[in-house]
Amino acid sequence: MAIIVQKYGGTSVGDPDRIRNVAQRVKAQHSQGHQVVVVVSARSGVTNALIERAKLLNPLPDDREMDMLLAVGEQETIALTAIALHGIGVPAVSRTGAQAGIITDDAHTRARILDVTGGDIRQQLDDGKVVIVAGFQGISRNGQVTTLGRGGSDLSAIALAWALKADTCQIYTDVPGVFTADPRVVPDARQIDVISYDEMLELASSGSKVMQARSVEFAQKYRVLFEVRSSFTDQPGTTVKNEAPNMEQILVRGVAVDNNQAKVTLNDLPDRPGVAATLFQALGEEGVVVDMIIQNIGRGGLANLSFTVAKEDVPRAEGTVREVLAKLGGGQLMPTGDIAKVSAVGVGMRTHAGVAATFFGALAQAGVNILMITTSEIKIAVAIEPAQAAVAARAVHAAFHLGQP
Ligand code: ADP
Ligand code: ASP
Ligand code: MG
């Protein structure tokens, strides 16, 4: 008898037929005597629809109220899933994030997990019940409903698998596993059987939304093995663990596209020590995560600086920049524009030369103009025009022969 944590994403619970499908899958495990905890997301589209509804009433809604609102999406699914299980004779009970003891800090809309008590889940499992837990949500120490950032149901599942010392953690989604690139963007992308935490984390933080980056970070830190697989088939998916086979031989494991980025530009900044420190300290205090940065000298010894942030952080980033510019007494905020980020990721890069040449060569041949560049030990990334993202991803994918076995 094993403890199994299964997470079903938005598409996998998107309509009554799909919820029935989930219930049948859960029943199959439960009837073999396993203890099953099911983490579910909101039905696909529900979280976005709730955000839009709030923004109709107020373009800058309060974060606490947003959490109160967004938690509704997952709460609908837990009840429906439990009801579906009852309908096929499986004892099941639903639990909110709070009832499952997902304790977080009070950073609304992006709360961090401080502890996972599990609430009465173990008791319910011992009583023979399937427990359905609302993903994405938690509760702060002072009793407020919080959410864990977009895609946060992945994190709920991995944190629960850790807390319950589960034998298996399965992330069920609408693709068969983790691919060498988003199969919806790069048609000849191939499924990866085993991938390392490092590579999965870098792909996720570079925009591969198949796993939430923070969930991979948590899994790596607490050594939670997990598998990404399809809720529509019984095929094995992708295992994510410490070591992947042939790690050093494989130069690039995958390509990621992030279409959710914007470039903030400041022109004619005073060119003196401390300006960047003041700016990025203020952004950090506002909780704005800055990704790429580029600075060059403009006319008359003044500097121009651009940085990229997630689109949803643009209002906060611009507000902070305006305050900093007023304090510095110089510089101007230029119009912010959308960009796309295309990244190649692989731990093999640590020990191989020539990756950058292949990467830039592919973009040049595809006629893609590069706006910004960043690299890390296992990643090379560029910011480009959003309209060229798919072309760029396919070119890089082909240049590293990722479509071939
Ligand atoms: P869920 O609702 O199940 O959490 P998501 O929509 O969050 O599902 O993530 C699954 C999607 O991630 C896929 O439909 C796919 O388009 C996208 N995706 C992006 N990069 C990859 C990749 N490298 N491998 C597989 N899927 C990817
Ligand atoms: N429903 C949330 C979202 O859309 C969490 C999740 O699906 O993982 O971001
Ligand atoms: Mg997701």
mmCIF file of C-alpha atoms and ligand atoms in Angstrom, residues 7-12 41 44 151 154 171-175 177-184 203 207-211 255, ligand 1:
data_model
loop_
_atom_site.group_PDB
_atom_site.id
_atom_site.type_symbol
_atom_site.label_atom_id
_atom_site.label_comp_id
_atom_site.label_asym_id
_atom_site.label_seq_id
_atom_site.Cartn_x
_atom_site.Cartn_y
_atom_site.Cartn_z
ATOM 1 C CA LYS A 7 -2.285 16.595 -9.263
ATOM 2 C CA TYR A 8 -4.730 17.365 -12.079
ATOM 3 C CA GLY A 9 -4.380 20.698 -13.896
ATOM 4 C CA GLY A 10 -7.063 22.957 -15.342
ATOM 5 C CA THR A 11 -7.664 21.165 -18.649
ATOM 6 C CA SER A 12 -7.782 17.772 -16.922
ATOM 7 C CA SER A 41 -6.629 23.240 -10.113
ATOM 8 C CA SER A 44 -9.047 25.893 -17.300
ATOM 9 C CA GLY A 151 0.506 27.641 -11.760
ATOM 10 C CA ASP A 154 2.007 22.169 -8.869
ATOM 11 C CA ILE A 171 1.543 15.756 -12.062
ATOM 12 C CA TYR A 172 -1.204 15.052 -14.610
ATOM 13 C CA THR A 173 -1.539 17.584 -17.401
ATOM 14 C CA ASP A 174 -2.674 17.978 -21.021
ATOM 15 C CA VAL A 175 0.608 16.876 -22.675
ATOM 16 C CA GLY A 177 5.276 14.882 -20.338
ATOM 17 C CA VAL A 178 8.064 17.436 -20.511
ATOM 18 C CA PHE A 179 9.196 17.982 -24.102
ATOM 19 C CA THR A 180 12.356 19.448 -25.648
ATOM 20 C CA ALA A 181 10.183 22.525 -26.327
ATOM 21 C CA ASP A 182 6.507 23.435 -26.020
ATOM 22 C CA PRO A 183 4.961 20.958 -28.503
ATOM 23 C CA ARG A 184 2.350 23.584 -29.362
ATOM 24 C CA LEU A 203 13.217 25.516 -18.270
ATOM 25 C CA GLY A 207 8.824 30.190 -19.383
ATOM 26 C CA SER A 208 7.995 26.485 -19.949
ATOM 27 C CA LYS A 209 4.752 26.584 -18.049
ATOM 28 C CA VAL A 210 4.404 22.789 -17.909
ATOM 29 C CA MET A 211 5.686 23.083 -14.298
ATOM 30 C CA VAL A 255 14.212 25.301 -25.485
HETATM 31 P P1 ADP B 1 -1.971 22.399 -16.219
HETATM 32 O O1 ADP B 1 -3.263 23.148 -16.344
HETATM 33 O O2 ADP B 1 -2.147 20.916 -16.305
HETATM 34 O O3 ADP B 1 -1.163 22.836 -15.047
HETATM 35 P P2 ADP B 1 -0.360 24.036 -17.974
HETATM 36 O O4 ADP B 1 -1.138 24.688 -19.066
HETATM 37 O O5 ADP B 1 0.004 24.849 -16.797
HETATM 38 O O6 ADP B 1 -1.165 22.724 -17.547
HETATM 39 O O7 ADP B 1 0.980 23.378 -18.576
HETATM 40 C C1 ADP B 1 0.891 22.486 -19.657
HETATM 41 C C2 ADP B 1 1.260 23.204 -20.951
HETATM 42 O O8 ADP B 1 2.629 23.591 -20.906
HETATM 43 C C3 ADP B 1 1.180 22.361 -22.195
HETATM 44 O O9 ADP B 1 -0.132 22.349 -22.727
HETATM 45 C C4 ADP B 1 2.200 22.976 -23.128
HETATM 46 O O10 ADP B 1 1.610 23.781 -24.129
HETATM 47 C C5 ADP B 1 3.040 23.871 -22.221
HETATM 48 N N1 ADP B 1 4.483 23.657 -22.324
HETATM 49 C C6 ADP B 1 5.415 24.637 -22.405
HETATM 50 N N2 ADP B 1 6.645 24.134 -22.503
HETATM 51 C C7 ADP B 1 6.521 22.788 -22.482
HETATM 52 C C8 ADP B 1 7.468 21.711 -22.540
HETATM 53 N N3 ADP B 1 8.785 21.926 -22.619
HETATM 54 N N4 ADP B 1 6.976 20.446 -22.473
HETATM 55 C C9 ADP B 1 5.653 20.217 -22.379
HETATM 56 N N5 ADP B 1 4.717 21.198 -22.319
HETATM 57 C C10 ADP B 1 5.137 22.472 -22.373
#
